[in-house]
JSON list of C-alpha atoms in Angstrom, two decimals:
[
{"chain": "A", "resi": 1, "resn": "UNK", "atom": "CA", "xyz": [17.54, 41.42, 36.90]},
{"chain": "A", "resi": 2, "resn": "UNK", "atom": "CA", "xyz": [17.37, 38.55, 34.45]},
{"chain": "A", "resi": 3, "resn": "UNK", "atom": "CA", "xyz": [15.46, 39.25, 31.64]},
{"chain": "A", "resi": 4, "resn": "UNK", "atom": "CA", "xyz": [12.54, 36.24, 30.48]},
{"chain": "A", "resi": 5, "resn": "UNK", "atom": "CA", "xyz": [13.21, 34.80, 27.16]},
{"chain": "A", "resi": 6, "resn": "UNK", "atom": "CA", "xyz": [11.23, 34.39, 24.85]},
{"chain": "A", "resi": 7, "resn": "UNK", "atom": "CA", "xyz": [9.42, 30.99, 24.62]},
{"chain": "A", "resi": 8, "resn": "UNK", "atom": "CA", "xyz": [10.58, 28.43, 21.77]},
{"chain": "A", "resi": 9, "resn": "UNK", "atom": "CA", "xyz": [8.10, 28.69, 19.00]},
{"chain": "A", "resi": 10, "resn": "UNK", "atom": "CA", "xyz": [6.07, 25.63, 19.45]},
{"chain": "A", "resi": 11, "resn": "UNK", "atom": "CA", "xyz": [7.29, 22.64, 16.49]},
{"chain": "A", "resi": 12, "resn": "UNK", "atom": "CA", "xyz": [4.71, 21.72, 14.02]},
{"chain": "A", "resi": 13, "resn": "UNK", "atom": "CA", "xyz": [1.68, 19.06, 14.56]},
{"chain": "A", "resi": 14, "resn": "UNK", "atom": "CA", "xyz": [3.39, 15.92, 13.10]},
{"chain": "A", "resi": 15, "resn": "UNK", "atom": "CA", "xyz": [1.83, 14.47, 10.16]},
{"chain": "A", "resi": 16, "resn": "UNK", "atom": "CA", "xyz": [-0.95, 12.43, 10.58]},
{"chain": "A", "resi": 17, "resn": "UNK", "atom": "CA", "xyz": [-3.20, 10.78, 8.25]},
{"chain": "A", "resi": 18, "resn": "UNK", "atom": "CA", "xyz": [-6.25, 11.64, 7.16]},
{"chain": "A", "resi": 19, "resn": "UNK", "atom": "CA", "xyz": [-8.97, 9.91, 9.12]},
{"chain": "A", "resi": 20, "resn": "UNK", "atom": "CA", "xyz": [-10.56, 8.00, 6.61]},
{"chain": "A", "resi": 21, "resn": "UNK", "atom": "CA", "xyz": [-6.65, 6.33, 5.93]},
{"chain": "A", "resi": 22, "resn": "UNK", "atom": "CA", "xyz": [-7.01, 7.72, 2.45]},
{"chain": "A", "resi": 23, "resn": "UNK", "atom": "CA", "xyz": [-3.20, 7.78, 1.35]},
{"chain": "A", "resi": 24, "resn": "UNK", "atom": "CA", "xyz": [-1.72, 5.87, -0.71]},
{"chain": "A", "resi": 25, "resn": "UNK", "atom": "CA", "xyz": [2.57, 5.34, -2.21]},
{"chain": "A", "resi": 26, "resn": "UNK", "atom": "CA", "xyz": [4.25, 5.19, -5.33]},
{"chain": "A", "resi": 27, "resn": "UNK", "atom": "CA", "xyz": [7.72, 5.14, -6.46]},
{"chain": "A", "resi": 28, "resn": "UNK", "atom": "CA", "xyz": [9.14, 8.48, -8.40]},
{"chain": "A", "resi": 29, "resn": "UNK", "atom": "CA", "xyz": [9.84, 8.75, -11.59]},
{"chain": "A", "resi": 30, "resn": "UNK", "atom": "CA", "xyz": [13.18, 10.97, -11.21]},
{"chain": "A", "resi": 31, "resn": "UNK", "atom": "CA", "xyz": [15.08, 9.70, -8.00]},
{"chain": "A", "resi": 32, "resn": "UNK", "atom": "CA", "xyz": [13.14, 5.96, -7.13]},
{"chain": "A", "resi": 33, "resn": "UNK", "atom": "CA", "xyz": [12.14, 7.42, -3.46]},
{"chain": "A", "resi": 34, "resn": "UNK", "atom": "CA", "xyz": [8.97, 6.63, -2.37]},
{"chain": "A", "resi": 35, "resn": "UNK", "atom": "CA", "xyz": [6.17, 8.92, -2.47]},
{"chain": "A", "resi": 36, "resn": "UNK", "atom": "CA", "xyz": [2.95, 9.37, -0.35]},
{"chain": "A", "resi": 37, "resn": "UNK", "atom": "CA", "xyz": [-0.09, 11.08, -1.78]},
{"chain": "A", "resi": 38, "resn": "UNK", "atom": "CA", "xyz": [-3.32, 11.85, -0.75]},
{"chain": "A", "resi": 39, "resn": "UNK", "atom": "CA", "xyz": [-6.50, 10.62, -2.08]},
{"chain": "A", "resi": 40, "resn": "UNK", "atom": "CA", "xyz": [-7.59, 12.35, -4.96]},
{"chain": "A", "resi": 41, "resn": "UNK", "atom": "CA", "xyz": [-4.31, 13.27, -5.91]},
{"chain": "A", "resi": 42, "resn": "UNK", "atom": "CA", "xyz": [-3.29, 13.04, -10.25]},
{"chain": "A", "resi": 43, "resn": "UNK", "atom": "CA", "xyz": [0.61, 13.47, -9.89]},
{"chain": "A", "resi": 44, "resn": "UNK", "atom": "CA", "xyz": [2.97, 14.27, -7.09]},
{"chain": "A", "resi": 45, "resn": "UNK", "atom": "CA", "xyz": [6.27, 16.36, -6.80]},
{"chain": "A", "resi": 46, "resn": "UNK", "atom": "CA", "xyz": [8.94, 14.53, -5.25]},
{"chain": "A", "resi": 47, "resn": "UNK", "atom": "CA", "xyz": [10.45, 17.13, -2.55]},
{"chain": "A", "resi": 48, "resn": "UNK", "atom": "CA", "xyz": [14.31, 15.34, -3.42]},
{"chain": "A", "resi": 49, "resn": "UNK", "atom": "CA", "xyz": [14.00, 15.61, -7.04]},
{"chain": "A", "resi": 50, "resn": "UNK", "atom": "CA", "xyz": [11.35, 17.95, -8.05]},
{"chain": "A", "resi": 51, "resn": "UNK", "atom": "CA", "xyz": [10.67, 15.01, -10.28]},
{"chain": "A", "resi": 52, "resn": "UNK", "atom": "CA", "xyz": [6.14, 15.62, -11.19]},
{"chain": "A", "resi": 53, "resn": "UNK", "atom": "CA", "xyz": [5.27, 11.43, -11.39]},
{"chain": "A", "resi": 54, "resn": "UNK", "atom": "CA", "xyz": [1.58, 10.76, -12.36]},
{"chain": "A", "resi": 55, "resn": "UNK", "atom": "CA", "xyz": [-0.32, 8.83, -10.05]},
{"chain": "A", "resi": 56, "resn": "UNK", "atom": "CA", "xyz": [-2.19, 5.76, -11.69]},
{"chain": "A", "resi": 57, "resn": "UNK", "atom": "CA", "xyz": [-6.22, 6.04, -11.67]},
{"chain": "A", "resi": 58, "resn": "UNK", "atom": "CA", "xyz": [-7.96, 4.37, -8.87]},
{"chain": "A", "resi": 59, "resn": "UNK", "atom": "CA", "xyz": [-8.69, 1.04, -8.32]},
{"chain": "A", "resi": 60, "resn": "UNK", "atom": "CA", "xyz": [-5.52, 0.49, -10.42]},
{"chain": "A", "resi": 61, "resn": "UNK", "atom": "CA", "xyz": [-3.58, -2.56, -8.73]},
{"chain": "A", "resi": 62, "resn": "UNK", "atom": "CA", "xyz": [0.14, -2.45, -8.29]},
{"chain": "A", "resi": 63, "resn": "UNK", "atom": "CA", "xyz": [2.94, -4.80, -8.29]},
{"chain": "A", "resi": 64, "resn": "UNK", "atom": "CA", "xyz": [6.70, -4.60, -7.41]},
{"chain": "A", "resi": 65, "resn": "UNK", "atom": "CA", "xyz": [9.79, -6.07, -9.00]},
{"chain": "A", "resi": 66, "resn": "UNK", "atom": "CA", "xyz": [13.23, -5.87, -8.57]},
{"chain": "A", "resi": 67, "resn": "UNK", "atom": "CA", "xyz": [15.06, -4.70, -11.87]},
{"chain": "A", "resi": 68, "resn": "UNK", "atom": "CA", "xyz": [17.95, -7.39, -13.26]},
{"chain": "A", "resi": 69, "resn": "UNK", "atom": "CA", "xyz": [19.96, -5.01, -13.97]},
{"chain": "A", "resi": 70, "resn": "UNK", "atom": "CA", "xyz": [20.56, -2.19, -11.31]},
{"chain": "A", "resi": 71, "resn": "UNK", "atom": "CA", "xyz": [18.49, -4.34, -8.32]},
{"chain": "A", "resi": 72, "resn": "UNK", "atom": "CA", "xyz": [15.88, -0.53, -8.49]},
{"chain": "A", "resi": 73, "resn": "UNK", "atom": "CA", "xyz": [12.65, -1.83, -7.25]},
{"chain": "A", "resi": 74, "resn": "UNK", "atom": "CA", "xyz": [10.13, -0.86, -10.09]},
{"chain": "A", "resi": 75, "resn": "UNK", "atom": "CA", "xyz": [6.22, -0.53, -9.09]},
{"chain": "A", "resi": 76, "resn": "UNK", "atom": "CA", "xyz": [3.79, -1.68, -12.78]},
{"chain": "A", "resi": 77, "resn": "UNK", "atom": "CA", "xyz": [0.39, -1.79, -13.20]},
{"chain": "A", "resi": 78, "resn": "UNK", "atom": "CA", "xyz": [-0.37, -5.53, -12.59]},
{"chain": "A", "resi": 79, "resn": "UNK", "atom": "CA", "xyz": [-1.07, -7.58, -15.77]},
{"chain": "A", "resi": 80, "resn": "UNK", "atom": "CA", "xyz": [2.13, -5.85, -17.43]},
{"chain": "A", "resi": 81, "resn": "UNK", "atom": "CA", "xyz": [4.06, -8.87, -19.01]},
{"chain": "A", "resi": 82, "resn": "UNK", "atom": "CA", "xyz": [7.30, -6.50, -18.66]},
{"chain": "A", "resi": 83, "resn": "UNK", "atom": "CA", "xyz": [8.17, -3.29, -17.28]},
{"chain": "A", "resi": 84, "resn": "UNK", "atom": "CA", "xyz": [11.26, -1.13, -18.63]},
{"chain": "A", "resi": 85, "resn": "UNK", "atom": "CA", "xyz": [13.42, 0.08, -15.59]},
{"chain": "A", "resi": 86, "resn": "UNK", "atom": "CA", "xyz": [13.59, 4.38, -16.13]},
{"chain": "A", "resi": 87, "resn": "UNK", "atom": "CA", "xyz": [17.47, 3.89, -14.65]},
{"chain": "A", "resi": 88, "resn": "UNK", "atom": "CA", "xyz": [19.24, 1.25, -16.46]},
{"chain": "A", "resi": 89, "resn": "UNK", "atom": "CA", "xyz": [16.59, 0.77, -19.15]},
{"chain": "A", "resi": 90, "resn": "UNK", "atom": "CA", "xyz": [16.72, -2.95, -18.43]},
{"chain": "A", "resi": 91, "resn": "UNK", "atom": "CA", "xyz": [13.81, -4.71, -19.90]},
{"chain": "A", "resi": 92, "resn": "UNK", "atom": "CA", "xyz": [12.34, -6.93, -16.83]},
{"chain": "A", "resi": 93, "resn": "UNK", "atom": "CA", "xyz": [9.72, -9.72, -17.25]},
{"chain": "A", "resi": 94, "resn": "UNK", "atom": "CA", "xyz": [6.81, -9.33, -15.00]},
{"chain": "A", "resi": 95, "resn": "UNK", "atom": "CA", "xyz": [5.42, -12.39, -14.34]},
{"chain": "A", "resi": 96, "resn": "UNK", "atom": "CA", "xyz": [2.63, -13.06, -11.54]},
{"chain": "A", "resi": 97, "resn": "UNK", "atom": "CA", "xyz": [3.42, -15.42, -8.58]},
{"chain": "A", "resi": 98, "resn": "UNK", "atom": "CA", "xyz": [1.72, -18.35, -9.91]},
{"chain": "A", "resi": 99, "resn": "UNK", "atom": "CA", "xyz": [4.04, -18.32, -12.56]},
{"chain": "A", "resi": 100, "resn": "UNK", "atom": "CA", "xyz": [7.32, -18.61, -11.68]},
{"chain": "A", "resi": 101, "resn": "UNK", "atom": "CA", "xyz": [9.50, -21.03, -9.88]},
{"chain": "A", "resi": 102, "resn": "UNK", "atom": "CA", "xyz": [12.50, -20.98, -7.61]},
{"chain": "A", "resi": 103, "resn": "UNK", "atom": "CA", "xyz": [15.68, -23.47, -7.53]},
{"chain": "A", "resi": 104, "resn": "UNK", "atom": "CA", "xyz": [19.32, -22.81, -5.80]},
{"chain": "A", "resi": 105, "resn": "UNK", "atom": "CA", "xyz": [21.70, -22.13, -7.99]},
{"chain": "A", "resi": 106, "resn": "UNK", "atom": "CA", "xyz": [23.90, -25.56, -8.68]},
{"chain": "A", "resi": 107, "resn": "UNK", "atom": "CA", "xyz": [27.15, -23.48, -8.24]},
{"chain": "A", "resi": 108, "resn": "UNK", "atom": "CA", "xyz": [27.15, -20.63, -6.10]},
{"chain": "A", "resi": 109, "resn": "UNK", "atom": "CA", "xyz": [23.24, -22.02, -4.46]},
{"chain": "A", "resi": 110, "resn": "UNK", "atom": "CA", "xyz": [21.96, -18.61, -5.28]},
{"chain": "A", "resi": 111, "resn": "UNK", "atom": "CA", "xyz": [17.91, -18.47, -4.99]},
{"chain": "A", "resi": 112, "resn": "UNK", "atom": "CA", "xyz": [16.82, -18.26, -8.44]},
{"chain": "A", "resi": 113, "resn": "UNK", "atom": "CA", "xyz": [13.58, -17.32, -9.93]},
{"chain": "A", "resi": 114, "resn": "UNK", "atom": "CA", "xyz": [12.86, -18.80, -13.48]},
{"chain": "A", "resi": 115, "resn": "UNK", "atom": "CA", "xyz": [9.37, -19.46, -15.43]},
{"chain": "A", "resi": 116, "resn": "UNK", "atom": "CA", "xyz": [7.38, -22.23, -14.99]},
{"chain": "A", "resi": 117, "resn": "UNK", "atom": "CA", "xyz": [8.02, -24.87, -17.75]},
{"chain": "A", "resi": 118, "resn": "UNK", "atom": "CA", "xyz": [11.89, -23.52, -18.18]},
{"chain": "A", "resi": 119, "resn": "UNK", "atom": "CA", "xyz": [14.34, -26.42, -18.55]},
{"chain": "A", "resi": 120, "resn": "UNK", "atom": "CA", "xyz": [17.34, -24.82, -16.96]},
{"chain": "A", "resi": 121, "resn": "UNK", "atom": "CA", "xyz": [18.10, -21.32, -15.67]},
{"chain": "A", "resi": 122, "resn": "UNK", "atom": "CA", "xyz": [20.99, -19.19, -15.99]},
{"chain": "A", "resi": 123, "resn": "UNK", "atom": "CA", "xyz": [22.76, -17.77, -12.69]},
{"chain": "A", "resi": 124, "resn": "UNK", "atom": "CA", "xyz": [23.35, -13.72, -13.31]},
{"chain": "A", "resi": 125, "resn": "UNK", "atom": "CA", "xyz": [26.06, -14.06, -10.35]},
{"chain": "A", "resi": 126, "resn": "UNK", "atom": "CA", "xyz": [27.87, -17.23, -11.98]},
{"chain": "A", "resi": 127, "resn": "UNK", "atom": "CA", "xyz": [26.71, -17.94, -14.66]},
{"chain": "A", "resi": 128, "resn": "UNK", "atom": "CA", "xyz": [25.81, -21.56, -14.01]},
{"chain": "A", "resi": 129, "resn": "UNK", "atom": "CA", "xyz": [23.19, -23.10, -16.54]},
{"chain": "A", "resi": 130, "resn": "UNK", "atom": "CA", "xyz": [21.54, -25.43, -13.33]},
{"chain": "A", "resi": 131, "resn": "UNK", "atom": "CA", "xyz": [19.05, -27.63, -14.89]},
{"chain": "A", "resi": 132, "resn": "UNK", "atom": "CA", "xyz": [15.56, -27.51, -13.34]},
{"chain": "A", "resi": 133, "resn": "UNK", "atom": "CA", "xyz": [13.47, -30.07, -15.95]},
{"chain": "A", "resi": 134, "resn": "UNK", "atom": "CA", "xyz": [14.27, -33.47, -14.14]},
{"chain": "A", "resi": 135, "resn": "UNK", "atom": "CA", "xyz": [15.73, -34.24, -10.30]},
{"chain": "A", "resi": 136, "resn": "UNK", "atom": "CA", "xyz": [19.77, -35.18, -10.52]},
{"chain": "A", "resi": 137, "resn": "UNK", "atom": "CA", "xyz": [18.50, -38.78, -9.48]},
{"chain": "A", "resi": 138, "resn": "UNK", "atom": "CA", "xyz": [15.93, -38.82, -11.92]},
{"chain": "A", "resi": 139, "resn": "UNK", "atom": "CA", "xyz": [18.93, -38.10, -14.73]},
{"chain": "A", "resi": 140, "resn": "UNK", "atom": "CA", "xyz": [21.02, -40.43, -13.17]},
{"chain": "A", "resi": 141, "resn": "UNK", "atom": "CA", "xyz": [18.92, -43.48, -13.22]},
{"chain": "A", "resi": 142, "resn": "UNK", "atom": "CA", "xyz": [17.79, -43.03, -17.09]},
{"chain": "A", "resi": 143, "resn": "UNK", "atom": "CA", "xyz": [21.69, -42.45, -17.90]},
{"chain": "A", "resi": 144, "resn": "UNK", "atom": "CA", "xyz": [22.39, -45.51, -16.35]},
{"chain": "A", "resi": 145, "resn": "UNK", "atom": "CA", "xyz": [19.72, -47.52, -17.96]}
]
């Protein structure tokens, strides 16, 4: 006679989060993963890293960059004018939307990001100084003249 086995202890709940949405994310300190935390919360362990990252007061806003120099995304506090990547120790400008600019690269036509007012901008991939004061045509004509 076959004997019954026993049932499969049943999994765990899944996760869900707290009614009131009260959770929030940062990025840790030790290993760059992002981290979810409760409200209420003043630091949080990363489970990867065991990495203890503090978790900025509330009503503190946030920003993201990518860093220059190892492409890490980096969360600031917002207002920061620049923001020291913890992996390659890159010093990155943080500069707030309404104050930056974009062109294509004139070489490779790699999307570039430069500061409002800038007369040129060089190309980290190439190297290319592409000039972003005056329109080609705009250059042309006054050379010609």
């Amino acid at each position: 006679m076959p004997v019954p086995l026993a049932p499969y202890p049943t999994p765990p709940a899944p996760y869900t989060v707290p009614p009131n949405g009260a959770q929030s994310q940062l990025v840790c300190s030790g290993c760059r993963n992002l981290l979810l935390y409760p409200a209420g919360a003043t630091s949080v362990c990363c489970a990867v890293c065991n990495a203890v990252t503090p978790v900025p007061p509330p009503g503190t806003e946030m920003a993201q960059l990518v860093c220059g120099g190892c492409h890490t995304l980096l969360m600031y506090i917002r207002g920061a004018t620049s923001v020291q990547c913890s992996c390659c120790h890159t010093v990155n400008l943080a500069m707030e939307a309404n104050q930056v600019a974009h062109v294509n690269c004139g070489n490779c036509r790699m999307l570039l990001m430069y500061q409002y007012g800038a007369r040129s901008v060089k190309c980290a991939v190439c190297n290319f100084v592409t000039s972003v004061g005056a329109s080609p045509s705009t250059t042309e004509q006054k050379s010609a003249t």
